[in-house]
Amino acid sequence: MSEASDYDLSMLVRALVMESNRFLEIFSAAHSLHPTDMTALNLIMTARSPMTPGALARALNLSASATTSVLDRLARAGHVARERDPDDRRRVELRVLSDASVLASAFFQPLAREFSAAWSSLSAADRAVVARFLATTTSATARVREATSDPAAADEEQ
């Protein structure tokens, strides 16, 4: 696909997102996770620093009570623990439990291996282009999502 149009790229990204969602649905169903619970678990797992319930609520665009319900379900399932910050006992941090990490690793390792095999023929330059494409596409999606979820931000951009 040497002459991929914006439309072609958009459709390929959409197909990737749909396949990824379908793959995640298998994991979610196998572990009785609601899609929001799965999203929350992924956000907590991939956070660069310990996530708090408030930060999770903002990331999920949920109320505090709805976020509490998500965290209660994840805690009951043995996926997440709420822990007090040792330096500030008022602050609660969320931690993915090791059993949940083991489950996720076992499930996602075949996909990681398949990705690795699919990308093995890409040169370093090709990988740099793909990485830049994915990063800019993700950023563009986040910008539109944020503007869509906050109409005031969309008005400011115009």
XYZ file of C-alpha atoms in Angstrom:
158
model
C 0.000 0.000 0.000
C 2.477 2.608 -1.221
C -0.057 5.369 -1.981
C -2.340 5.217 1.055
C -4.740 8.148 1.197
C -5.913 9.779 4.420
C -9.108 7.748 4.026
C -7.156 4.491 3.583
C -5.090 5.210 6.694
C -8.192 6.162 8.643
C -9.883 2.899 7.676
C -6.793 0.883 8.637
C -6.639 2.596 12.037
C -10.350 1.955 12.509
C -9.852 -1.730 11.623
C -6.981 -1.982 14.137
C -9.100 -0.373 16.845
C -12.006 -2.713 16.104
C -9.780 -5.819 16.185
C -8.164 -4.612 19.403
C -11.580 -4.063 20.964
C -12.725 -7.522 19.894
C -9.558 -9.029 21.377
C -10.095 -7.151 24.655
C -13.716 -8.333 24.753
C -12.437 -11.926 24.944
C -10.299 -11.099 27.992
C -13.108 -9.061 29.557
C -15.652 -11.849 29.119
C -13.267 -14.518 30.400
C -12.721 -12.528 33.599
C -16.229 -11.058 33.976
C -15.024 -7.508 33.441
C -17.325 -4.762 32.226
C -15.702 -2.749 29.383
C -15.334 0.225 31.745
C -13.620 -2.037 34.292
C -11.228 -3.218 31.594
C -10.464 0.366 30.599
C -9.895 1.297 34.248
C -7.602 -1.679 34.782
C -5.585 -0.745 31.702
C -5.303 2.889 32.835
C -4.083 1.830 36.267
C -1.622 -0.695 34.797
C -0.120 1.764 32.332
C -0.023 4.879 34.523
C 3.467 6.360 34.790
C 2.983 7.039 38.485
C 0.566 5.674 41.081
C -2.971 6.543 40.055
C -5.507 7.886 42.523
C -9.269 7.288 42.382
C -9.754 10.960 41.452
C -7.316 10.726 38.547
C -9.039 7.540 37.397
C -12.456 9.242 37.567
C -11.161 12.077 35.373
C -9.557 9.660 32.915
C -12.774 7.638 32.650
C -14.986 10.736 32.683
C -17.006 9.214 35.540
C -18.403 10.578 38.764
C -16.703 9.730 42.036
C -19.490 7.294 42.952
C -19.356 5.518 39.572
C -15.574 5.248 39.884
C -15.981 3.779 43.366
C -18.287 1.132 41.862
C -15.680 0.287 39.205
C -12.949 0.034 41.845
C -15.158 -2.079 44.117
C -15.743 -4.549 41.258
C -12.028 -4.662 40.397
C -11.108 -5.163 44.061
C -13.701 -7.952 44.519
C -12.324 -9.678 41.415
C -8.810 -9.527 42.886
C -7.403 -7.211 40.238
C -6.808 -3.940 42.092
C -6.000 -2.808 45.625
C -6.458 0.613 47.170
C -3.479 1.539 49.327
C -2.694 4.556 51.475
C 0.295 6.597 50.366
C 2.908 6.041 53.098
C 3.974 9.702 52.876
C 0.450 11.150 52.902
C -2.076 8.864 54.590
C -4.967 10.949 53.180
C -3.996 9.959 49.631
C -5.200 6.635 48.208
C -3.223 4.999 45.416
C -4.397 2.209 43.142
C -2.235 -0.827 42.504
C -2.789 -3.731 40.138
C -2.343 -6.991 42.029
C 0.223 -9.497 40.856
C -2.375 -12.172 40.005
C -4.060 -9.719 37.635
C -0.715 -8.895 36.034
C 0.013 -12.602 35.563
C -3.418 -13.154 33.958
C -2.944 -10.202 31.630
C 0.576 -11.256 30.711
C -0.504 -14.813 29.898
C -3.361 -13.549 27.739
C -1.470 -10.801 25.901
C 1.868 -12.582 25.335
C 0.629 -14.424 22.216
C -0.411 -11.071 20.746
C 2.964 -9.561 21.608
C 4.711 -12.486 19.907
C 2.508 -12.116 16.824
C 3.226 -8.374 16.688
C 6.942 -9.082 16.950
C 6.770 -11.571 14.089
C 4.694 -9.184 11.958
C 7.158 -6.347 12.520
C 10.361 -8.394 12.189
C 10.919 -7.382 8.565
C 10.616 -3.650 9.268
C 13.834 -1.677 9.147
C 14.755 0.746 11.903
C 13.683 3.610 9.617
C 10.321 1.915 8.927
C 9.807 1.386 12.660
C 10.516 5.064 13.299
C 7.876 6.046 10.723
C 5.344 3.625 12.223
C 6.085 4.875 15.739
C 5.687 8.496 14.647
C 2.443 7.636 12.813
C 0.987 5.861 15.837
C 2.047 8.609 18.255
C 0.620 11.420 16.125
C -2.571 9.472 15.411
C -3.039 8.740 19.107
C -2.455 12.413 19.956
C -4.928 13.537 17.303
C -7.528 11.118 18.643
C -6.963 12.342 22.208
C -7.335 15.977 21.122
C -10.638 15.298 19.382
C -11.859 13.148 22.286
C -11.052 15.893 24.770
C -12.734 18.547 22.634
C -15.765 16.305 22.156
C -16.109 15.539 25.857
C -15.585 19.210 26.763
C -17.622 21.393 24.382
C -16.155 24.559 25.975
C -12.685 23.438 24.831
C -13.989 22.951 21.292
C -15.437 26.492 21.315
C -12.072 27.895 22.467
C -10.274 26.249 19.538
C -12.539 27.922 16.959
